[in-house]
Coordinates of C-alpha atoms and ligand atoms in Angstrom, one line a residue:
Chain A
M1283 CA 33.7 91.7 163.8
T1284 CA 32.7 94.5 166.1
N1285 CA 30.1 94.2 168.7
T1286 CA 28.2 97.4 167.7
S1287 CA 24.7 97.2 166.3
R1288 CA 26.2 97.9 162.9
D1289 CA 27.3 94.3 162.3
S1290 CA 24.0 93.3 160.7
D1291 CA 24.0 96.0 158.0
V1292 CA 27.6 95.8 156.8
P1293 CA 27.3 95.8 153.0
P1294 CA 29.5 93.4 151.0
E1295 CA 31.7 96.2 149.8
P1296 CA 34.2 97.7 152.2
V1297 CA 34.6 101.5 152.3
V1298 CA 38.4 101.2 152.0
E1299 CA 40.3 98.4 150.5
V1300 CA 44.1 98.6 150.4
R1301 CA 46.1 95.7 148.8
H1302 CA 49.8 95.3 148.7
L1303 CA 50.3 99.0 149.0
T1304 CA 53.8 100.3 148.6
H1305 CA 55.0 103.8 148.4
R1306 CA 58.5 105.2 147.9
Y1307 CA 59.3 108.9 147.9
P1308 CA 61.9 110.3 145.5
V1309 CA 64.7 111.9 147.4
G1310 CA 67.4 113.3 145.2
N1311 CA 68.4 110.5 142.8
E1312 CA 67.2 107.8 145.1
T1313 CA 63.9 106.8 146.6
V1314 CA 63.0 106.2 150.2
G1315 CA 60.5 103.6 151.2
A1316 CA 57.5 104.9 153.3
L1317 CA 55.1 101.8 153.0
T1318 CA 55.7 98.3 151.9
G1319 CA 53.0 95.7 151.2
V1320 CA 50.3 97.2 153.4
D1321 CA 46.9 95.5 153.4
L1322 CA 44.0 97.3 155.1
T1323 CA 40.2 97.0 155.0
V1324 CA 37.8 99.4 156.5
N1325 CA 34.2 98.3 156.5
D1326 CA 31.2 100.5 156.4
G1327 CA 30.7 102.3 159.7
E1328 CA 33.9 100.9 161.1
F1329 CA 36.3 102.9 163.3
V1330 CA 39.9 101.9 162.5
A1331 CA 42.9 103.3 164.4
V1332 CA 46.4 103.2 162.9
I1333 CA 49.4 103.4 165.2
G1334 CA 53.1 103.0 164.5
P1335 CA 56.5 104.5 165.2
S1336 CA 57.2 108.0 163.9
G1337 CA 58.0 108.0 160.2
C1338 CA 56.4 104.6 159.4
G1339 CA 54.2 106.1 156.8
K1340 CA 50.9 106.8 158.6
T1341 CA 50.4 110.2 157.0
T1342 CA 51.4 108.8 153.6
L1343 CA 48.8 106.1 154.0
L1344 CA 46.1 108.7 154.7
S1345 CA 47.2 110.9 151.8
I1346 CA 46.9 107.9 149.5
I1347 CA 43.4 107.0 150.8
A1348 CA 42.3 110.6 150.4
G1349 CA 43.5 110.6 146.8
L1350 CA 46.1 113.3 147.5
L1351 CA 49.0 111.1 146.6
S1352 CA 49.4 108.3 144.0
P1353 CA 51.0 105.2 145.4
T1354 CA 54.0 103.8 143.6
G1355 CA 52.6 100.2 144.0
G1356 CA 49.5 98.3 145.0
Q1357 CA 45.8 98.9 144.8
V1358 CA 43.6 101.2 146.7
S1359 CA 39.8 101.4 146.4
V1360 CA 37.6 103.7 148.3
F1361 CA 33.7 103.4 148.1
G1362 CA 34.4 100.6 145.6
S1363 CA 36.1 102.8 143.0
D1364 CA 39.5 104.4 142.6
T1365 CA 40.6 107.2 144.9
R1366 CA 40.1 110.0 142.4
A1367 CA 36.5 108.9 141.7
A1368 CA 36.0 108.6 145.5
R1369 CA 37.2 112.1 146.0
R1370 CA 34.8 113.3 143.4
S1371 CA 31.9 111.9 145.4
Q1372 CA 32.8 114.6 148.0
A1373 CA 32.1 112.2 150.8
L1374 CA 35.6 112.4 152.4
G1375 CA 36.5 114.5 155.5
L1376 CA 40.1 115.2 156.6
V1377 CA 41.4 116.5 159.9
T1378 CA 45.2 116.9 160.4
Q1379 CA 47.2 117.8 163.4
D1380 CA 47.9 121.2 162.1
P1381 CA 44.4 122.1 161.1
G1382 CA 45.1 124.5 158.2
L1383 CA 42.1 126.7 158.7
L1384 CA 41.8 129.8 156.5
P1385 CA 42.9 132.6 158.7
W1386 CA 41.0 135.3 156.8
L1387 CA 37.6 133.5 157.5
D1388 CA 35.9 133.4 160.8
V1389 CA 35.0 130.1 162.5
A1390 CA 31.5 130.0 160.9
S1391 CA 32.8 130.8 157.5
N1392 CA 35.5 128.2 157.7
V1393 CA 32.9 125.6 158.4
L1394 CA 30.5 126.9 155.7
L1395 CA 33.3 126.9 153.2
T1396 CA 33.0 123.1 153.0
L1397 CA 29.4 123.4 152.1
D1398 CA 30.2 126.1 149.5
I1399 CA 32.3 123.6 147.8
T1400 CA 30.3 120.4 148.3
G1401 CA 27.0 122.1 147.9
P1402 CA 24.4 122.6 150.7
H1403 CA 22.3 119.6 151.8
D1404 CA 18.9 119.5 153.4
G1405 CA 19.0 121.1 156.9
A1406 CA 22.5 122.4 156.3
D1407 CA 21.9 125.6 158.4
E1408 CA 20.7 123.7 161.4
Y1409 CA 23.4 121.2 161.1
V1410 CA 26.1 123.9 161.1
T1411 CA 24.6 125.4 164.2
E1412 CA 24.4 121.9 165.8
L1413 CA 27.9 121.0 165.0
L1414 CA 29.4 124.2 166.3
E1415 CA 27.4 123.6 169.5
R1416 CA 28.5 120.0 169.7
V1417 CA 32.2 120.6 169.3
G1418 CA 31.9 123.5 171.8
I1419 CA 32.7 126.5 169.5
S1420 CA 29.3 128.1 169.0
R1421 CA 30.3 131.0 171.2
F1422 CA 33.3 131.6 168.9
A1423 CA 31.5 131.5 165.6
R1424 CA 32.6 135.1 164.8
Y1425 CA 36.2 134.7 166.0
Y1426 CA 39.1 134.3 163.5
P1427 CA 41.4 131.3 163.8
G1428 CA 44.3 133.6 164.9
Q1429 CA 42.2 134.5 167.9
L1430 CA 41.7 130.9 169.1
S1431 CA 43.7 128.5 171.1
G1432 CA 45.1 125.4 169.4
G1433 CA 42.4 123.3 170.9
M1434 CA 39.7 125.6 169.7
R1435 CA 41.1 125.5 166.2
Q1436 CA 41.1 121.8 166.2
R1437 CA 37.4 121.8 167.1
V1438 CA 36.8 124.0 164.1
A1439 CA 38.7 121.7 161.9
L1440 CA 36.6 118.8 163.1
A1441 CA 33.3 120.7 162.4
R1442 CA 34.6 121.7 159.0
A1443 CA 35.4 118.0 158.1
L1444 CA 32.0 116.8 159.3
V1445 CA 29.5 119.4 158.0
H1446 CA 29.0 117.7 154.7
H1447 CA 28.2 114.3 156.2
P1448 CA 31.2 112.5 154.9
R1449 CA 31.0 108.7 154.6
L1450 CA 34.7 108.4 155.4
L1451 CA 36.5 110.6 157.9
L1452 CA 40.4 110.6 157.8
M1453 CA 42.1 111.8 160.9
D1454 CA 45.9 112.3 161.2
E1455 CA 46.8 112.8 164.9
P1456 CA 43.8 115.2 165.2
F1457 CA 44.1 115.6 169.0
G1458 CA 47.9 115.4 169.2
A1459 CA 48.4 119.0 170.1
L1460 CA 45.6 119.3 172.7
D1461 CA 45.9 119.3 176.4
E1462 CA 44.7 116.2 178.2
I1463 CA 41.3 117.5 179.2
S1464 CA 40.4 118.7 175.7
R1465 CA 41.6 115.5 174.2
E1466 CA 39.4 113.5 176.5
E1467 CA 36.4 115.7 175.6
M1468 CA 37.1 115.6 171.9
R1469 CA 37.4 111.8 171.9
F1470 CA 34.0 111.3 173.3
E1471 CA 32.5 114.0 171.1
L1472 CA 34.0 112.3 168.1
L1473 CA 32.5 108.9 169.2
K1474 CA 29.1 110.5 169.6
V1475 CA 29.2 112.0 166.1
W1476 CA 30.5 108.8 164.7
E1477 CA 27.7 106.8 166.2
Q1478 CA 25.1 109.2 165.0
E1479 CA 26.6 109.6 161.5
Q1480 CA 27.2 106.0 160.7
M1481 CA 30.4 106.9 158.9
S1482 CA 33.8 105.1 158.7
V1483 CA 36.8 106.6 160.4
V1484 CA 40.5 106.0 159.8
F1485 CA 42.2 107.5 162.8
V1486 CA 46.0 107.9 163.0
T1487 CA 47.4 108.4 166.5
H1488 CA 50.5 108.0 168.6
S1489 CA 48.4 107.4 171.7
I1490 CA 47.8 103.8 172.6
R1491 CA 45.0 104.7 175.0
E1492 CA 43.3 106.8 172.3
A1493 CA 43.5 104.0 169.7
V1494 CA 42.1 101.3 172.0
L1495 CA 39.5 103.7 173.5
L1496 CA 38.1 104.7 170.1
A1497 CA 38.6 102.0 167.6
D1498 CA 36.9 98.7 166.5
R1499 CA 40.3 97.6 165.3
V1500 CA 43.8 98.9 165.9
V1501 CA 46.3 98.4 163.0
V1502 CA 49.9 98.4 164.3
L1503 CA 52.5 99.3 161.7
T1504 CA 56.2 98.4 161.8
G1505 CA 58.9 101.0 161.6
Q1506 CA 59.8 102.7 158.4
P1507 CA 59.0 101.5 155.8
G1508 CA 55.7 100.6 157.3
R1509 CA 54.1 97.1 157.1
V1510 CA 51.1 95.9 159.0
K1511 CA 52.6 94.2 162.0
D1512 CA 49.3 93.1 163.5
V1513 CA 45.7 94.0 163.7
I1514 CA 44.0 93.9 167.1
E1515 CA 40.3 93.6 167.4
I1516 CA 38.9 95.8 170.2
D1517 CA 35.9 93.9 171.3
L1518 CA 34.9 96.4 174.0
D1519 CA 31.3 97.4 174.5
R1520 CA 29.9 100.6 173.1
P1521 CA 29.2 103.3 173.8
R1522 CA 32.6 103.6 175.3
T1523 CA 32.9 105.8 178.4
A1524 CA 35.6 107.0 180.8
S1525 CA 34.8 104.0 183.1
L1526 CA 36.7 101.8 180.6
E1527 CA 39.8 102.6 182.6
D1528 CA 38.7 100.2 185.2
D1529 CA 37.9 97.4 182.7
P1530 CA 40.6 94.7 182.8
R1531 CA 39.9 93.8 179.2
Y1532 CA 40.7 97.4 178.2
Q1533 CA 43.9 97.3 180.2
S1534 CA 44.9 94.0 178.6
L1535 CA 44.3 95.4 175.1
L1536 CA 46.4 98.4 176.0
A1537 CA 49.2 96.1 177.0
D1538 CA 48.8 94.1 173.8
V1539 CA 49.2 97.2 171.6
R1540 CA 52.0 98.5 173.7
G1541 CA 53.8 95.3 173.5
L1542 CA 53.6 95.3 169.7
L1543 CA 54.7 98.9 169.5
V1544 CA 57.6 98.6 172.0
S1545 CA 59.2 95.7 170.2
E1546 CA 58.8 97.8 167.1
T1547 CA 60.6 100.8 168.4
D1548 CA 63.3 98.5 169.4
R1549 CA 63.4 99.5 173.0
S1550 CA 63.0 96.2 174.7
D1551 CA 64.1 97.9 178.0
L1552 CA 60.8 99.8 177.9
V1553 CA 58.7 96.6 178.1
H1554 CA 59.9 96.2 181.7
A1555 CA 59.7 99.9 182.5
I1556 CA 56.0 100.1 181.7
P1557 CA 53.9 98.3 184.2
G1558 CA 51.3 96.0 182.8
T1559 CA 53.1 95.4 179.6
R1560 CA 53.2 91.8 178.4
R1561 CA 55.4 90.5 175.8
Chain B
M641 CA 42.4 154.8 179.6
K642 CA 44.0 158.1 180.5
R643 CA 47.4 156.5 180.2
K644 CA 46.6 155.2 176.8
F645 CA 45.5 158.6 175.7
Q646 CA 48.7 160.1 177.0
R647 CA 50.7 157.5 175.1
N648 CA 48.9 158.2 171.9
A649 CA 49.5 161.9 172.3
L650 CA 53.1 161.2 172.8
I651 CA 53.3 159.0 169.7
L652 CA 51.9 161.9 167.7
L653 CA 53.8 164.6 169.5
T654 CA 57.4 163.3 169.3
P655 CA 57.7 163.3 165.5
V656 CA 56.1 166.7 165.2
L657 CA 58.5 168.0 167.8
V658 CA 61.5 166.5 166.2
S659 CA 60.6 167.9 162.8
T660 CA 60.0 171.3 164.2
L661 CA 63.3 171.3 166.0
L662 CA 65.1 170.2 162.8
L663 CA 63.5 173.0 160.8
A664 CA 64.2 175.5 163.5
A665 CA 67.9 174.5 163.5
W666 CA 68.0 174.7 159.7
E667 CA 66.4 178.2 159.8
T668 CA 68.9 179.4 162.5
W669 CA 71.9 177.9 160.7
V670 CA 71.0 179.7 157.4
R671 CA 70.3 183.0 159.1
V672 CA 73.3 183.0 161.5
R673 CA 75.8 181.8 158.8
D674 CA 74.1 183.9 156.2
V675 CA 74.0 181.0 153.7
K676 CA 73.3 182.1 150.0
E677 CA 69.7 181.3 149.1
Y678 CA 70.7 179.6 145.8
L679 CA 72.8 177.1 147.8
L680 CA 70.4 176.4 150.7
P681 CA 67.3 178.4 151.2
A682 CA 65.8 178.8 154.7
P683 CA 62.6 176.8 155.5
S684 CA 60.8 180.2 155.6
A685 CA 61.9 181.0 152.1
I686 CA 60.8 177.5 150.9
L687 CA 57.4 178.1 152.5
A688 CA 57.2 181.5 150.8
A689 CA 58.0 179.9 147.4
L690 CA 55.3 177.2 148.0
L691 CA 52.7 179.8 149.0
D692 CA 53.6 182.1 146.2
D693 CA 52.0 179.9 143.6
P694 CA 50.5 176.9 145.3
G695 CA 48.4 176.0 142.2
R696 CA 51.5 175.3 140.2
F697 CA 52.7 172.8 142.8
A698 CA 49.3 171.2 143.2
E699 CA 48.9 170.8 139.5
G700 CA 52.4 169.3 139.2
A701 CA 51.7 167.0 142.1
R702 CA 48.4 165.9 140.6
L703 CA 50.0 165.0 137.3
S704 CA 52.9 163.1 138.7
L705 CA 50.7 161.3 141.2
Q706 CA 48.4 160.3 138.3
A707 CA 51.4 158.8 136.5
A708 CA 52.8 157.1 139.5
I709 CA 49.5 155.5 140.6
G710 CA 48.6 154.6 137.0
G711 CA 51.9 152.9 136.6
L712 CA 51.6 151.1 139.9
L713 CA 48.2 149.8 139.1
L714 CA 49.2 148.7 135.7
A715 CA 52.3 146.9 136.9
S716 CA 50.5 145.3 139.8
L717 CA 47.7 143.9 137.6
G718 CA 50.0 142.8 134.8
A719 CA 52.5 141.3 137.3
F720 CA 49.8 139.4 139.1
I721 CA 48.4 137.9 136.0
L722 CA 51.8 136.8 134.8
A723 CA 52.5 135.6 138.3
V724 CA 49.5 133.3 138.2
A725 CA 50.9 131.7 135.1
M726 CA 54.4 131.4 136.6
A727 CA 53.2 130.1 139.9
H728 CA 51.2 127.5 137.9
S729 CA 54.1 126.0 136.1
R730 CA 57.8 126.0 136.8
A731 CA 58.5 125.6 133.1
L732 CA 56.6 128.8 132.4
E733 CA 58.4 130.5 135.3
R734 CA 61.8 129.6 133.8
A735 CA 60.7 130.8 130.4
L736 CA 59.3 134.1 131.6
Y737 CA 61.9 134.9 134.1
P738 CA 64.7 136.1 131.8
P739 CA 62.6 138.8 130.0
A740 CA 61.2 139.9 133.3
L741 CA 64.8 140.2 134.7
A742 CA 65.9 142.0 131.5
L743 CA 63.1 144.5 132.1
K744 CA 64.3 145.0 135.7
V745 CA 68.0 145.5 135.0
T746 CA 67.6 147.8 132.0
P747 CA 68.0 151.3 133.4
I748 CA 64.8 153.2 132.8
V749 CA 66.8 156.3 132.0
A750 CA 67.9 154.6 128.9
V751 CA 64.4 153.5 127.8
A752 CA 62.5 156.7 128.7
P753 CA 63.5 158.7 125.6
L754 CA 62.3 155.8 123.4
F755 CA 58.9 155.9 125.2
T756 CA 58.7 159.6 124.5
I757 CA 59.4 158.9 120.8
W758 CA 56.7 156.3 120.7
F759 CA 54.0 157.8 123.0
G760 CA 54.7 161.5 122.9
F761 CA 54.7 163.8 126.0
G762 CA 51.4 162.9 127.6
L763 CA 50.5 160.6 130.4
A764 CA 51.1 157.4 128.6
P765 CA 54.9 157.3 128.6
K766 CA 55.0 158.4 132.2
V767 CA 52.6 155.6 133.3
L768 CA 54.6 153.1 131.3
I769 CA 57.9 154.1 132.9
A770 CA 56.4 154.0 136.4
A771 CA 54.9 150.6 135.5
M772 CA 58.3 149.3 134.2
I773 CA 60.1 150.2 137.4
T774 CA 57.6 148.7 139.7
F775 CA 56.8 145.6 137.6
F776 CA 59.6 143.3 138.9
P777 CA 59.1 143.7 142.6
M778 CA 55.3 143.1 142.1
L779 CA 56.0 140.1 140.0
V780 CA 58.4 138.4 142.4
N781 CA 56.2 139.0 145.4
S782 CA 53.1 137.8 143.6
V783 CA 54.8 134.6 142.5
V784 CA 56.1 133.9 146.0
G785 CA 52.7 134.8 147.5
L786 CA 50.7 132.6 145.1
R787 CA 53.0 129.7 146.1
S788 CA 52.8 130.4 149.8
V789 CA 49.7 128.3 150.3
D790 CA 49.3 126.4 153.6
P791 CA 49.6 122.7 152.5
R792 CA 47.2 121.6 155.2
A793 CA 44.5 123.9 153.9
H794 CA 45.3 122.8 150.4
D795 CA 45.0 119.1 151.3
F796 CA 41.7 119.7 153.0
L797 CA 40.2 121.5 150.0
R798 CA 41.4 118.8 147.7
T799 CA 40.0 116.1 149.9
I800 CA 36.5 117.6 149.4
N801 CA 37.2 117.8 145.7
A802 CA 37.5 121.6 145.4
S803 CA 38.2 122.6 141.8
T804 CA 41.5 124.3 140.8
W805 CA 39.4 127.4 140.2
Q806 CA 37.9 127.2 143.7
I807 CA 41.3 126.6 145.3
F808 CA 42.6 129.6 143.3
W809 CA 40.0 132.1 144.5
R810 CA 39.4 130.7 148.0
L811 CA 42.9 129.9 149.0
R812 CA 45.7 131.0 146.6
V813 CA 44.7 134.6 146.1
P814 CA 44.0 135.4 149.7
S815 CA 47.3 133.6 150.7
S816 CA 49.2 135.8 148.3
L817 CA 47.9 139.1 149.6
P818 CA 50.5 139.7 152.4
F819 CA 53.2 139.3 149.8
V820 CA 51.4 141.5 147.3
F821 CA 51.2 144.2 149.9
A822 CA 54.9 143.8 150.8
G823 CA 55.5 144.3 147.0
L824 CA 53.4 147.4 147.0
R825 CA 55.3 148.9 149.9
I826 CA 58.5 148.5 147.9
S827 CA 56.9 149.8 144.7
V828 CA 55.2 153.0 146.0
P829 CA 58.5 155.0 146.2
L830 CA 59.7 153.4 143.0
S831 CA 56.6 154.5 141.1
L832 CA 57.2 158.1 142.1
I833 CA 60.8 157.9 141.0
G834 CA 59.5 156.5 137.6
A835 CA 57.1 159.4 137.2
V836 CA 59.6 162.1 138.0
V837 CA 62.4 160.6 135.9
A838 CA 60.0 160.4 133.0
E839 CA 59.1 164.1 133.4
F840 CA 62.8 165.0 133.7
L841 CA 63.6 163.2 130.5
S842 CA 60.7 164.2 128.4
G843 CA 59.9 167.6 130.0
S844 CA 56.3 166.7 130.2
E845 CA 54.3 168.5 132.9
G846 CA 54.5 167.4 136.6
I847 CA 56.7 167.8 139.6
G848 CA 59.7 166.5 137.6
Q849 CA 59.3 169.3 135.1
L850 CA 58.9 171.8 137.9
I851 CA 62.3 170.7 139.3
L852 CA 63.8 170.8 135.9
I853 CA 62.7 174.4 135.3
A854 CA 63.6 175.6 138.8
N855 CA 67.0 174.1 138.4
G856 CA 67.5 175.9 135.1
D857 CA 66.5 179.2 136.8
F858 CA 68.7 178.6 139.9
D859 CA 65.4 179.0 141.8
T860 CA 66.5 176.9 144.7
P861 CA 63.5 177.7 147.0
V862 CA 61.1 176.4 144.3
L863 CA 63.4 173.4 143.8
F864 CA 63.2 172.6 147.6
G865 CA 59.4 173.3 147.5
A866 CA 59.1 170.6 144.8
I867 CA 61.2 168.2 146.8
F868 CA 59.0 168.7 149.9
V869 CA 55.9 168.2 147.8
L870 CA 57.4 165.0 146.4
A871 CA 58.2 163.8 149.9
A872 CA 54.6 164.6 150.9
M873 CA 53.3 162.6 147.9
G874 CA 55.4 159.6 148.9
I875 CA 54.2 159.7 152.5
L876 CA 50.6 160.1 151.3
L877 CA 50.8 157.1 148.9
T878 CA 52.6 154.9 151.5
A879 CA 50.1 155.8 154.2
S880 CA 47.2 155.0 151.8
V881 CA 48.7 151.6 151.0
A882 CA 49.3 150.9 154.7
L883 CA 45.7 151.9 155.5
V884 CA 44.3 149.5 152.8
E885 CA 46.7 146.8 154.0
R886 CA 45.4 147.1 157.6
K887 CA 41.9 146.7 156.4
V888 CA 42.5 143.8 154.0
L889 CA 45.1 141.9 156.0
F890 CA 43.4 142.3 159.4
W891 CA 43.9 138.5 159.8
Y892 CA 47.6 138.5 159.0
Q893 CA 49.3 139.7 162.1
S894 CA 47.6 137.1 164.3
A895 CA 48.1 134.5 161.6
V896 CA 51.9 135.0 161.6
S897 CA 52.1 134.0 165.2
L898 CA 50.1 130.9 164.7
Ligands
ATP1169 N1 57.5 114.5 150.6 C1 58.4 113.5 151.1 N2 59.5 113.4 150.5 C2 60.4 112.5 150.9 N3 60.2 111.6 151.9 C3 59.1 111.8 152.6 C4 58.1 112.7 152.2 N4 57.1 112.6 153.1 C5 57.4 111.6 153.9 N5 58.6 111.1 153.6 C6 59.3 110.0 154.3 O1 58.4 108.9 154.3 C7 58.4 108.3 155.6 C8 56.9 108.2 156.1 O2 56.5 109.6 156.3 P1 55.1 109.8 157.0 O3 54.9 111.3 157.1 O4 54.0 109.1 156.2 O5 55.3 109.2 158.4 P2 54.3 109.2 159.7 O6 54.1 107.8 160.1 O7 53.1 110.0 159.4 O8 55.2 109.9 160.7 P3 54.8 110.8 162.0 O9 54.3 109.8 163.0 O10 56.1 111.4 162.5 O11 53.8 111.8 161.6 C9 59.2 109.1 156.5 O12 60.4 108.4 156.7 C10 59.5 110.4 155.8 O13 60.8 110.8 156.0
MG1170 MG1 52.4 111.9 160.2

């Protein structure tokens, strides 16, 4: 399935299994569809990117997997049980675009809060130090979120979501608000942590490059209400580096995803406007 | 550095200067126009009245302040506890809102004599009236505050399976504090009004009683003295709350601009 070394130790049970998932939100006396008949499987240690037009239900999908929202139809199992039980195992991590740090706690305390709730693990202290170092915020450990730039806050959010060694990391456009350089940095940092931690990641993004660069598979959703339009296997070597840009396979995968997305946003004119796009 | 010092000096100096000018104008006006003292005493006469028996004013201020602060604390605590219940459930909020509103719209002047009948002339009825007048703003602000939780932070905590209790203490309570302090800023002057009105109506000791007696005696300088003391008490209380707020909400200013 992927060409990482993990293939051999994929257990029979997937980390996330979504079947015929449907969700409708109540709006006034009516309901509005956010997702219809979505199937999704995330295997142990797999990195799955989800991409789709705005409003197609990506955030809804993550909320359901996280057990924050009960779907109106379909089945979801996480770690082989229902989402509430999965949540109780405290093996989930969440990073959203607007990070939602606690402004009255400094950076270190924001990260430690996770451990306060999940309970400390062996080597927690060293791991906190290592994580802060790794995401480049150790110098800012005593700063408050209000004193940091958006990029810095996002790094704190990442550290906070990783410090308890989650088995499944859910990310909702985590780098969407960052400048291009920080984005690049964060992508490779994330890959390093992921490779070391052997966790699974569901990564929602609007960036085609990001999806293809990071993921083992890219799930493309249709416009609202979202369905799975196609799943593209990204069989590029790991570890992935910036030199991928020169890899024709990478370019062709970009074009594939772009083609699927463009036809979805119903802007066929764009297909010709973007060089390298095939249909 | 020097410029900053100059600016600070200016910030302090201007209000002092303006107040001095106002008092000087007042003094001059009274002297030049020879205004009767029982109508409008000169600042110098008010000062003389204050210095004539400072202990009397100090004791009055102490008693009124006690009632105001006691009432404010009682109301804040009671309102916060009720707010927790109301923020927890919309049904409870709907059920509790009418009596809370009734408490707010009932003029305290009408209720005060009843409190005197029930609780006598001591501290208790004064505290209760100060509490009654400050209860509603504290309640409303606490409810809004407890609901003002950042949904992203809430989602994160739920994802790692934080308990309702943990979310309450770690997220809900701190999030509510800016609103609680806004409520306190509204309630400080109200609590003083409550204490003084209670003293007016029951005649129990305090600045309110001092005003009542001075009024009966046509002792306008003492009356003005009491008013100035009352104003000073208000400033003192407001400044104390602002000081605590600055310490507790150090994170808030920068958080707003997030
Ligand atoms: N609480 C809600 N109440 C009603 N409708 C909602 C609610 N949340 C989302 N929706 C609707 O459901 C659809 C899917 O929303 P969702 O936020 O999951 O989309 P998304 O793919 O994350 O969008 P974006 O890319 O803009 O973040 C949207 O059309 C949205 O209007
Ligand atoms: Mg979204």
